mmCIF file of C-alpha atoms and ligand atoms in Angstrom:
data_model
loop_
_atom_site.group_PDB
_atom_site.id
_atom_site.type_symbol
_atom_site.label_atom_id
_atom_site.label_comp_id
_atom_site.label_asym_id
_atom_site.label_seq_id
_atom_site.Cartn_x
_atom_site.Cartn_y
_atom_site.Cartn_z
ATOM 1 C CA ALA A 20 -21.740 -3.291 27.765
ATOM 2 C CA LYS A 21 -22.524 -2.251 31.290
ATOM 3 C CA SER A 22 -22.159 -4.451 34.322
ATOM 4 C CA GLY A 23 -24.451 -2.720 36.752
ATOM 5 C CA GLY A 24 -22.053 -0.038 38.032
ATOM 6 C CA GLY A 25 -22.736 2.648 35.421
ATOM 7 C CA ASP A 26 -20.831 3.781 32.351
ATOM 8 C CA ARG A 27 -17.451 4.420 33.935
ATOM 9 C CA LEU A 28 -17.112 0.812 34.922
ATOM 10 C CA ALA A 29 -17.746 -0.366 31.394
ATOM 11 C CA ALA A 30 -14.014 -0.707 30.705
ATOM 12 C CA TYR A 31 -13.773 -3.297 33.467
ATOM 13 C CA ASP A 32 -16.614 -5.376 32.183
ATOM 14 C CA PRO A 33 -15.191 -8.910 32.270
ATOM 15 C CA ALA A 34 -17.155 -9.888 29.167
ATOM 16 C CA MET A 35 -15.725 -6.967 27.230
ATOM 17 C CA LEU A 36 -12.205 -7.688 28.388
ATOM 18 C CA ALA A 37 -12.616 -11.310 27.412
ATOM 19 C CA GLY A 38 -13.753 -10.132 23.980
ATOM 20 C CA LEU A 39 -10.626 -8.013 23.579
ATOM 21 C CA VAL A 40 -8.325 -10.822 24.695
ATOM 22 C CA GLU A 41 -10.120 -13.134 22.300
ATOM 23 C CA ARG A 42 -9.529 -10.758 19.382
ATOM 24 C CA LEU A 43 -5.857 -10.265 20.234
ATOM 25 C CA GLU A 44 -5.344 -14.005 20.495
ATOM 26 C CA LEU A 45 -7.088 -14.577 17.193
ATOM 27 C CA GLU A 46 -4.862 -11.978 15.555
ATOM 28 C CA ALA A 47 -1.675 -13.534 16.950
ATOM 29 C CA ASP A 48 -2.831 -17.002 15.892
ATOM 30 C CA LEU A 49 -3.734 -15.812 12.403
ATOM 31 C CA ARG A 50 -0.226 -14.417 11.896
ATOM 32 C CA VAL A 51 1.139 -17.852 12.734
ATOM 33 C CA ALA A 52 -1.468 -19.666 10.619
ATOM 34 C CA LEU A 53 -0.118 -17.946 7.525
ATOM 35 C CA THR A 54 3.399 -19.277 8.128
ATOM 36 C CA ARG A 55 2.249 -22.779 9.064
ATOM 37 C CA ASP A 56 0.022 -24.982 7.020
ATOM 38 C CA GLU A 57 -3.268 -24.142 8.750
ATOM 39 C CA LEU A 58 -5.193 -22.531 5.897
ATOM 40 C CA ALA A 59 -6.972 -24.417 3.139
ATOM 41 C CA LEU A 60 -9.465 -23.645 0.414
ATOM 42 C CA HIS A 61 -12.802 -25.274 -0.126
ATOM 43 C CA TYR A 62 -14.437 -25.054 -3.533
ATOM 44 C CA GLN A 63 -18.135 -24.556 -4.191
ATOM 45 C CA PRO A 64 -19.304 -25.428 -7.715
ATOM 46 C CA THR A 65 -21.034 -22.908 -9.960
ATOM 47 C CA VAL A 66 -23.632 -24.556 -12.177
ATOM 48 C CA ASP A 67 -24.931 -23.440 -15.578
ATOM 49 C CA LEU A 68 -28.711 -23.312 -15.140
ATOM 50 C CA ARG A 69 -29.385 -24.259 -18.768
ATOM 51 C CA THR A 70 -27.147 -27.324 -18.938
ATOM 52 C CA GLY A 71 -26.729 -28.320 -15.280
ATOM 53 C CA GLU A 72 -22.988 -28.515 -15.843
ATOM 54 C CA ILE A 73 -20.305 -27.287 -13.467
ATOM 55 C CA THR A 74 -18.657 -24.302 -15.114
ATOM 56 C CA GLY A 75 -16.383 -23.348 -12.247
ATOM 57 C CA PHE A 76 -15.851 -22.957 -8.522
ATOM 58 C CA GLU A 77 -15.733 -20.288 -5.868
ATOM 59 C CA ALA A 78 -12.721 -20.605 -3.568
ATOM 60 C CA LEU A 79 -13.594 -20.155 0.125
ATOM 61 C CA VAL A 80 -10.881 -20.031 2.756
ATOM 62 C CA ARG A 81 -10.869 -22.349 5.775
ATOM 63 C CA TRP A 82 -8.689 -22.194 8.859
ATOM 64 C CA TYR A 83 -7.867 -25.374 10.745
ATOM 65 C CA HIS A 84 -6.793 -23.984 14.100
ATOM 66 C CA PRO A 85 -4.679 -26.403 16.181
ATOM 67 C CA THR A 86 -6.946 -26.069 19.256
ATOM 68 C CA ARG A 87 -10.112 -24.297 18.108
ATOM 69 C CA GLY A 88 -10.720 -26.627 15.172
ATOM 70 C CA MET A 89 -12.168 -25.201 11.997
ATOM 71 C CA VAL A 90 -12.695 -21.438 12.239
ATOM 72 C CA SER A 91 -15.239 -19.874 9.880
ATOM 73 C CA PRO A 92 -14.068 -17.049 7.597
ATOM 74 C CA LEU A 93 -16.918 -15.024 9.101
ATOM 75 C CA ASP A 94 -14.912 -15.143 12.347
ATOM 76 C CA PHE A 95 -11.476 -14.207 11.006
ATOM 77 C CA ILE A 96 -11.766 -12.256 7.726
ATOM 78 C CA GLY A 97 -12.797 -9.192 9.761
ATOM 79 C CA THR A 98 -9.710 -9.525 11.975
ATOM 80 C CA ALA A 99 -7.537 -10.080 8.902
ATOM 81 C CA GLU A 100 -8.951 -6.900 7.369
ATOM 82 C CA ALA A 101 -8.530 -4.816 10.519
ATOM 83 C CA THR A 102 -4.889 -5.870 10.952
ATOM 84 C CA GLY A 103 -3.785 -5.770 7.314
ATOM 85 C CA LEU A 104 -3.167 -9.538 7.401
ATOM 86 C CA ILE A 105 -5.746 -9.763 4.613
ATOM 87 C CA VAL A 106 -3.004 -8.676 2.194
ATOM 88 C CA PRO A 107 -0.721 -11.723 2.587
ATOM 89 C CA LEU A 108 -3.767 -13.928 3.232
ATOM 90 C CA GLY A 109 -5.442 -12.677 0.043
ATOM 91 C CA ARG A 110 -2.314 -13.378 -1.963
ATOM 92 C CA TRP A 111 -2.092 -16.880 -0.527
ATOM 93 C CA VAL A 112 -5.762 -17.569 -1.391
ATOM 94 C CA LEU A 113 -5.343 -16.299 -4.948
ATOM 95 C CA THR A 114 -2.172 -18.336 -5.510
ATOM 96 C CA GLU A 115 -3.696 -21.528 -4.129
ATOM 97 C CA ALA A 116 -6.928 -21.114 -6.127
ATOM 98 C CA CYS A 117 -5.017 -20.476 -9.366
ATOM 99 C CA ARG A 118 -2.736 -23.491 -8.775
ATOM 100 C CA GLN A 119 -5.794 -25.666 -8.264
ATOM 101 C CA ALA A 120 -7.541 -24.350 -11.394
ATOM 102 C CA VAL A 121 -4.418 -25.016 -13.456
ATOM 103 C CA ALA A 122 -4.160 -28.530 -12.001
ATOM 104 C CA TRP A 123 -7.826 -29.288 -12.844
ATOM 105 C CA GLY A 124 -7.331 -28.002 -16.375
ATOM 106 C CA ALA A 125 -4.125 -29.938 -17.041
ATOM 107 C CA GLY A 126 -4.457 -32.409 -19.903
ATOM 108 C CA THR A 127 -8.050 -31.363 -20.632
ATOM 109 C CA THR A 128 -9.739 -28.757 -22.806
ATOM 110 C CA ARG A 129 -11.812 -27.617 -19.844
ATOM 111 C CA ARG A 130 -11.942 -23.867 -19.196
ATOM 112 C CA LEU A 131 -13.064 -23.743 -15.588
ATOM 113 C CA LYS A 132 -13.778 -20.375 -14.043
ATOM 114 C CA MET A 133 -12.234 -19.850 -10.625
ATOM 115 C CA ALA A 134 -13.848 -17.153 -8.499
ATOM 116 C CA VAL A 135 -11.815 -15.646 -5.658
ATOM 117 C CA ASN A 136 -13.132 -13.202 -3.045
ATOM 118 C CA VAL A 137 -11.185 -9.995 -2.582
ATOM 119 C CA SER A 138 -11.615 -7.508 0.225
ATOM 120 C CA VAL A 139 -11.822 -3.746 -0.157
ATOM 121 C CA ARG A 140 -8.706 -3.597 2.054
ATOM 122 C CA GLN A 141 -6.694 -5.286 -0.686
ATOM 123 C CA PHE A 142 -7.581 -2.351 -2.949
ATOM 124 C CA GLU A 143 -6.315 0.092 -0.360
ATOM 125 C CA HIS A 144 -3.025 -1.756 -0.011
ATOM 126 C CA GLY A 145 -1.205 -0.843 -3.194
ATOM 127 C CA ASP A 146 -1.623 -2.203 -6.657
ATOM 128 C CA LEU A 147 -4.030 -5.143 -6.709
ATOM 129 C CA ALA A 148 -3.717 -5.575 -10.490
ATOM 130 C CA ALA A 149 0.078 -5.873 -10.217
ATOM 131 C CA MET A 150 -0.276 -8.517 -7.498
ATOM 132 C CA VAL A 151 -2.828 -10.430 -9.588
ATOM 133 C CA ALA A 152 -0.584 -10.267 -12.669
ATOM 134 C CA GLU A 153 2.325 -11.677 -10.642
ATOM 135 C CA VAL A 154 0.258 -14.561 -9.309
ATOM 136 C CA LEU A 155 -1.103 -15.378 -12.778
ATOM 137 C CA ALA A 156 2.465 -15.505 -14.114
ATOM 138 C CA GLU A 157 3.746 -17.585 -11.183
ATOM 139 C CA THR A 158 0.973 -20.163 -11.485
ATOM 140 C CA GLY A 159 0.458 -20.223 -15.254
ATOM 141 C CA MET A 160 -3.240 -19.465 -14.760
ATOM 142 C CA PRO A 161 -4.976 -18.227 -17.950
ATOM 143 C CA VAL A 162 -6.346 -14.796 -17.072
ATOM 144 C CA ASP A 163 -9.759 -15.410 -18.664
ATOM 145 C CA GLN A 164 -10.387 -18.189 -16.152
ATOM 146 C CA LEU A 165 -10.085 -15.888 -13.153
ATOM 147 C CA CYS A 166 -13.024 -14.030 -11.631
ATOM 148 C CA LEU A 167 -12.608 -11.678 -8.683
ATOM 149 C CA GLU A 168 -15.634 -11.229 -6.417
ATOM 150 C CA MET A 169 -16.032 -8.083 -4.361
ATOM 151 C CA THR A 170 -18.797 -6.384 -2.436
ATOM 152 C CA GLU A 171 -19.958 -2.917 -3.261
ATOM 153 C CA SER A 172 -17.832 -1.478 -0.449
ATOM 154 C CA VAL A 173 -15.156 -1.372 -3.171
ATOM 155 C CA LEU A 174 -17.383 0.957 -5.163
ATOM 156 C CA LEU A 175 -18.314 3.118 -2.207
ATOM 157 C CA THR A 176 -14.945 3.895 -0.616
ATOM 158 C CA ASP A 177 -12.077 5.769 -2.233
ATOM 159 C CA THR A 178 -14.058 5.644 -5.424
ATOM 160 C CA ASP A 179 -11.666 7.130 -7.968
ATOM 161 C CA GLU A 180 -8.638 5.110 -6.944
ATOM 162 C CA ASN A 181 -10.658 1.881 -6.730
ATOM 163 C CA LEU A 182 -12.255 2.582 -10.096
ATOM 164 C CA ALA A 183 -8.785 3.006 -11.606
ATOM 165 C CA GLN A 184 -7.712 -0.315 -10.068
ATOM 166 C CA LEU A 185 -10.823 -2.058 -11.407
ATOM 167 C CA HIS A 186 -9.969 -0.809 -14.889
ATOM 168 C CA ARG A 187 -6.414 -2.104 -14.542
ATOM 169 C CA LEU A 188 -7.835 -5.506 -13.595
ATOM 170 C CA LYS A 189 -10.202 -5.387 -16.580
ATOM 171 C CA ASP A 190 -7.285 -4.474 -18.829
ATOM 172 C CA LEU A 191 -5.499 -7.586 -17.624
ATOM 173 C CA GLY A 192 -8.535 -9.612 -18.717
ATOM 174 C CA VAL A 193 -9.892 -10.588 -15.302
ATOM 175 C CA THR A 194 -13.674 -11.043 -14.869
ATOM 176 C CA LEU A 195 -15.215 -8.929 -12.100
ATOM 177 C CA ALA A 196 -18.247 -9.953 -10.046
ATOM 178 C CA MET A 197 -20.353 -7.911 -7.667
ATOM 179 C CA ASP A 198 -20.965 -10.107 -4.616
ATOM 180 C CA ASP A 199 -24.017 -9.979 -2.307
ATOM 181 C CA PHE A 200 -25.855 -7.799 -4.794
ATOM 182 C CA GLY A 201 -28.924 -6.081 -3.400
ATOM 183 C CA THR A 202 -27.824 -5.960 0.234
ATOM 184 C CA GLY A 203 -26.170 -2.558 0.245
ATOM 185 C CA TYR A 204 -26.684 0.717 -1.492
ATOM 186 C CA SER A 205 -26.350 -0.772 -4.973
ATOM 187 C CA SER A 206 -27.646 1.694 -7.479
ATOM 188 C CA LEU A 207 -27.945 1.626 -11.203
ATOM 189 C CA ALA A 208 -25.545 4.550 -11.383
ATOM 190 C CA TYR A 209 -22.809 2.558 -9.640
ATOM 191 C CA LEU A 210 -23.354 -0.497 -11.781
ATOM 192 C CA ARG A 211 -23.089 1.596 -14.940
ATOM 193 C CA ARG A 212 -20.005 3.387 -13.752
ATOM 194 C CA PHE A 213 -18.011 0.345 -12.667
ATOM 195 C CA PRO A 214 -16.777 -2.300 -15.104
ATOM 196 C CA MET A 215 -18.464 -5.315 -13.500
ATOM 197 C CA ASP A 216 -19.208 -8.420 -15.618
ATOM 198 C CA THR A 217 -21.301 -10.429 -13.188
ATOM 199 C CA LEU A 218 -23.998 -9.848 -10.572
ATOM 200 C CA LYS A 219 -24.230 -12.312 -7.711
ATOM 201 C CA ILE A 220 -27.748 -12.184 -6.317
ATOM 202 C CA ASP A 221 -27.543 -12.321 -2.551
ATOM 203 C CA ARG A 222 -28.770 -15.394 -0.732
ATOM 204 C CA SER A 223 -31.313 -13.354 1.240
ATOM 205 C CA PHE A 224 -33.335 -12.827 -1.972
ATOM 206 C CA VAL A 225 -33.016 -16.439 -3.097
ATOM 207 C CA ASP A 226 -34.235 -17.495 0.380
ATOM 208 C CA ARG A 227 -37.601 -15.934 -0.285
ATOM 209 C CA LEU A 228 -38.196 -17.613 -3.626
ATOM 210 C CA GLY A 229 -41.036 -20.062 -3.915
ATOM 211 C CA GLY A 230 -43.013 -18.097 -1.362
ATOM 212 C CA GLU A 231 -44.824 -14.860 -2.006
ATOM 213 C CA HIS A 232 -45.084 -13.617 -5.537
ATOM 214 C CA GLU A 233 -43.630 -10.248 -4.606
ATOM 215 C CA ASP A 234 -40.302 -11.822 -3.632
ATOM 216 C CA GLU A 235 -40.084 -13.605 -6.937
ATOM 217 C CA ALA A 236 -40.615 -10.272 -8.655
ATOM 218 C CA LEU A 237 -37.593 -8.859 -6.881
ATOM 219 C CA VAL A 238 -35.213 -11.564 -8.115
ATOM 220 C CA SER A 239 -36.783 -11.300 -11.544
ATOM 221 C CA THR A 240 -36.048 -7.570 -11.558
ATOM 222 C CA ILE A 241 -32.406 -8.123 -10.585
ATOM 223 C CA VAL A 242 -31.940 -10.756 -13.311
ATOM 224 C CA ARG A 243 -33.433 -8.437 -15.932
ATOM 225 C CA LEU A 244 -31.398 -5.513 -14.637
ATOM 226 C CA GLY A 245 -28.227 -7.574 -14.983
ATOM 227 C CA ARG A 246 -29.123 -8.689 -18.473
ATOM 228 C CA SER A 247 -30.016 -5.175 -19.614
ATOM 229 C CA LEU A 248 -26.555 -4.043 -18.484
ATOM 230 C CA GLY A 249 -24.924 -6.929 -20.326
ATOM 231 C CA MET A 250 -23.994 -8.686 -17.099
ATOM 232 C CA THR A 251 -24.104 -12.360 -16.244
ATOM 233 C CA THR A 252 -26.256 -13.290 -13.248
ATOM 234 C CA VAL A 253 -25.386 -15.827 -10.563
ATOM 235 C CA ALA A 254 -27.808 -16.754 -7.780
ATOM 236 C CA GLU A 255 -26.207 -17.829 -4.503
ATOM 237 C CA GLY A 256 -27.539 -19.888 -1.629
ATOM 238 C CA ILE A 257 -29.929 -22.220 -3.449
ATOM 239 C CA GLU A 258 -31.201 -24.640 -0.845
ATOM 240 C CA ASP A 259 -34.098 -26.474 -2.514
ATOM 241 C CA SER A 260 -35.541 -27.658 -5.817
ATOM 242 C CA VAL A 261 -38.252 -24.972 -5.858
ATOM 243 C CA GLN A 262 -35.697 -22.166 -5.745
ATOM 244 C CA LEU A 263 -33.711 -23.888 -8.478
ATOM 245 C CA ALA A 264 -36.780 -24.227 -10.714
ATOM 246 C CA VAL A 265 -37.827 -20.601 -10.210
ATOM 247 C CA LEU A 266 -34.336 -19.325 -11.039
ATOM 248 C CA LYS A 267 -34.283 -21.392 -14.239
ATOM 249 C CA GLU A 268 -37.658 -19.987 -15.177
ATOM 250 C CA LEU A 269 -36.434 -16.443 -14.522
ATOM 251 C CA ARG A 270 -33.479 -17.214 -16.830
ATOM 252 C CA CYS A 271 -30.811 -16.529 -14.300
ATOM 253 C CA ASP A 272 -27.523 -17.778 -15.822
ATOM 254 C CA TYR A 273 -25.705 -19.603 -13.026
ATOM 255 C CA ALA A 274 -26.391 -20.938 -9.555
ATOM 256 C CA GLN A 275 -24.617 -21.972 -6.382
ATOM 257 C CA GLY A 276 -25.930 -23.358 -3.142
ATOM 258 C CA TYR A 277 -26.063 -26.248 -0.717
ATOM 259 C CA TYR A 278 -28.828 -27.883 -2.787
ATOM 260 C CA LEU A 279 -26.357 -28.209 -5.665
ATOM 261 C CA SER A 280 -23.236 -28.697 -3.596
ATOM 262 C CA ARG A 281 -21.628 -27.445 -0.410
ATOM 263 C CA PRO A 282 -18.123 -26.010 -0.622
ATOM 264 C CA LEU A 283 -15.843 -29.073 -0.867
ATOM 265 C CA PRO A 284 -12.212 -29.864 -0.080
ATOM 266 C CA ALA A 285 -10.096 -29.943 -3.251
ATOM 267 C CA ALA A 286 -10.071 -33.729 -3.662
ATOM 268 C CA GLU A 287 -13.863 -33.985 -3.417
ATOM 269 C CA ALA A 288 -14.365 -31.002 -5.697
ATOM 270 C CA GLY A 289 -12.123 -32.732 -8.254
ATOM 271 C CA ARG A 290 -14.342 -35.787 -7.994
ATOM 272 C CA VAL A 291 -17.640 -33.936 -8.639
ATOM 273 C CA LEU A 292 -15.911 -32.259 -11.548
ATOM 274 C CA GLU A 293 -15.278 -35.684 -13.095
ATOM 275 C CA GLU A 294 -18.573 -37.284 -12.138
ATOM 276 C CA GLY A 295 -20.995 -34.335 -12.223
ATOM 277 C CA LEU A 296 -23.547 -33.429 -9.562
ATOM 278 C CA ALA A 297 -26.371 -35.709 -8.530
ATOM 279 C CA THR A 298 -29.147 -33.114 -8.973
HETATM 280 P P1 LIG B 15 -19.555 -15.091 0.296
HETATM 281 O O1 LIG B 15 -18.462 -14.644 -0.600
HETATM 282 O O2 LIG B 15 -20.898 -14.489 0.098
HETATM 283 O O3 LIG B 15 -19.593 -16.681 0.159
HETATM 284 C C1 LIG B 15 -20.762 -17.456 0.233
HETATM 285 C C2 LIG B 15 -20.951 -18.042 1.621
HETATM 286 O O4 LIG B 15 -22.219 -18.671 1.676
HETATM 287 C C3 LIG B 15 -19.930 -19.108 1.971
HETATM 288 O O5 LIG B 15 -19.733 -19.071 3.381
HETATM 289 C C4 LIG B 15 -20.672 -20.392 1.576
HETATM 290 O O6 LIG B 15 -20.204 -21.529 2.246
HETATM 291 C C5 LIG B 15 -22.068 -20.036 1.998
HETATM 292 N N1 LIG B 15 -23.091 -20.764 1.238
HETATM 293 C C6 LIG B 15 -23.015 -21.280 -0.002
HETATM 294 N N2 LIG B 15 -24.174 -21.875 -0.361
HETATM 295 C C7 LIG B 15 -25.014 -21.712 0.682
HETATM 296 C C8 LIG B 15 -26.388 -22.118 0.918
HETATM 297 O O7 LIG B 15 -27.055 -22.736 0.104
HETATM 298 N N3 LIG B 15 -26.928 -21.752 2.130
HETATM 299 C C9 LIG B 15 -26.205 -21.086 3.074
HETATM 300 N N4 LIG B 15 -26.803 -20.798 4.227
HETATM 301 N N5 LIG B 15 -24.908 -20.691 2.868
HETATM 302 C C10 LIG B 15 -24.334 -21.002 1.691
HETATM 303 P P2 LIG B 15 -18.285 -19.113 4.019
HETATM 304 O O8 LIG B 15 -17.411 -20.038 3.259
HETATM 305 O O9 LIG B 15 -18.451 -19.320 5.490
HETATM 306 O O10 LIG B 15 -17.739 -17.647 3.761
HETATM 307 C C11 LIG B 15 -18.349 -16.538 4.365
HETATM 308 C C12 LIG B 15 -17.824 -15.252 3.795
HETATM 309 O O11 LIG B 15 -16.438 -15.080 4.150
HETATM 310 C C13 LIG B 15 -17.859 -15.171 2.275
HETATM 311 O O12 LIG B 15 -19.154 -14.829 1.841
HETATM 312 C C14 LIG B 15 -16.835 -14.089 2.023
HETATM 313 O O13 LIG B 15 -17.399 -12.829 2.226
HETATM 314 C C15 LIG B 15 -15.810 -14.363 3.129
HETATM 315 N N6 LIG B 15 -14.698 -15.160 2.569
HETATM 316 C C16 LIG B 15 -14.556 -16.492 2.433
HETATM 317 N N7 LIG B 15 -13.366 -16.811 1.862
HETATM 318 C C17 LIG B 15 -12.749 -15.624 1.629
HETATM 319 C C18 LIG B 15 -11.472 -15.270 1.048
HETATM 320 O O14 LIG B 15 -10.678 -16.114 0.593
HETATM 321 N N8 LIG B 15 -11.175 -13.927 0.991
HETATM 322 C C19 LIG B 15 -12.035 -12.972 1.457
HETATM 323 N N9 LIG B 15 -11.674 -11.676 1.351
HETATM 324 N N10 LIG B 15 -13.240 -13.273 1.980
HETATM 325 C C20 LIG B 15 -13.583 -14.583 2.070
HETATM 326 CA CA1 LIG B 16 -18.302 -14.553 -2.812
HETATM 327 CA CA1 LIG B 17 -22.016 -13.729 -1.675
HETATM 328 CA CA1 LIG B 18 -21.143 -12.430 1.950
#
């Protein structure tokens, strides 16, 4: 950013400096947040489009900052990734999500799926499968109830090492989901090469459902692509009844979105699990 005095003055731009200070503060605060009790998970239900039943949840991290209030993951996951804090944070998220899934399953025959987001940085930081195995053992979480969601950045960087790690996770019995599918460079070749079980259709495609026919064709193509590769399909970001109806018609398997339920604090998520969703 320039402030009128030409390029050389850019470093003194007050707005830029404020941005830097802001990032450094956020980083320092995030370090502390991990040692205090400032992080929590919210849980967004995943619904079976044939039965309408809740089959599981996606865990989404929340940060209750003492002075800023609730900070969105969109505003701190990037900082956590850049500083390496994503490694302890990711372990905390996984542990908490597994504990919660075990608690919801206790005394029932329910086999809820718990989906947890993992960052490409967690792949670069040593053995993700070993960490996951430790957390499963610590929490008593059945491995077939865990799904790890990742974006295709995992498939695009350090490909051979990440591929090896994905296979180790598969060998453990973890389900793997490709998040935000369709937004990046996703190609058929990648999907065939990597052992993914589930395709999550990005919200930007779901957004355009119910409108032009062409947009519907796109989602339809992704659903059929997933099925032809033996993958389960999940549509994210469903915000109205039209989108829900179209996705059912296209025989997408599962759905998530504000229309079905927002991400909920654990106690409320436990309640919708008992009572079902209104829609
Ligand atoms: P994501 O994995 O794609 O998660 C879905 C995001 O869409 C969530 O935002 C969710 O609240 C939001 N969402 C769900 N349904 C709807 C809808 O119908 N309409 C709209 N407009 N939004 C909807 P959230 O919780 O703010 O998380 C944002 C992103 O932050 C996530 O995107 C994920 O990439 C990242 N994230 C969140 N928790 C974690 C975590 O524990 N670890 C890592 N590595 N990343 C996380
Ligand atoms: Ca996700
Ligand atoms: Ca997503
Ligand atoms: Ca996303």
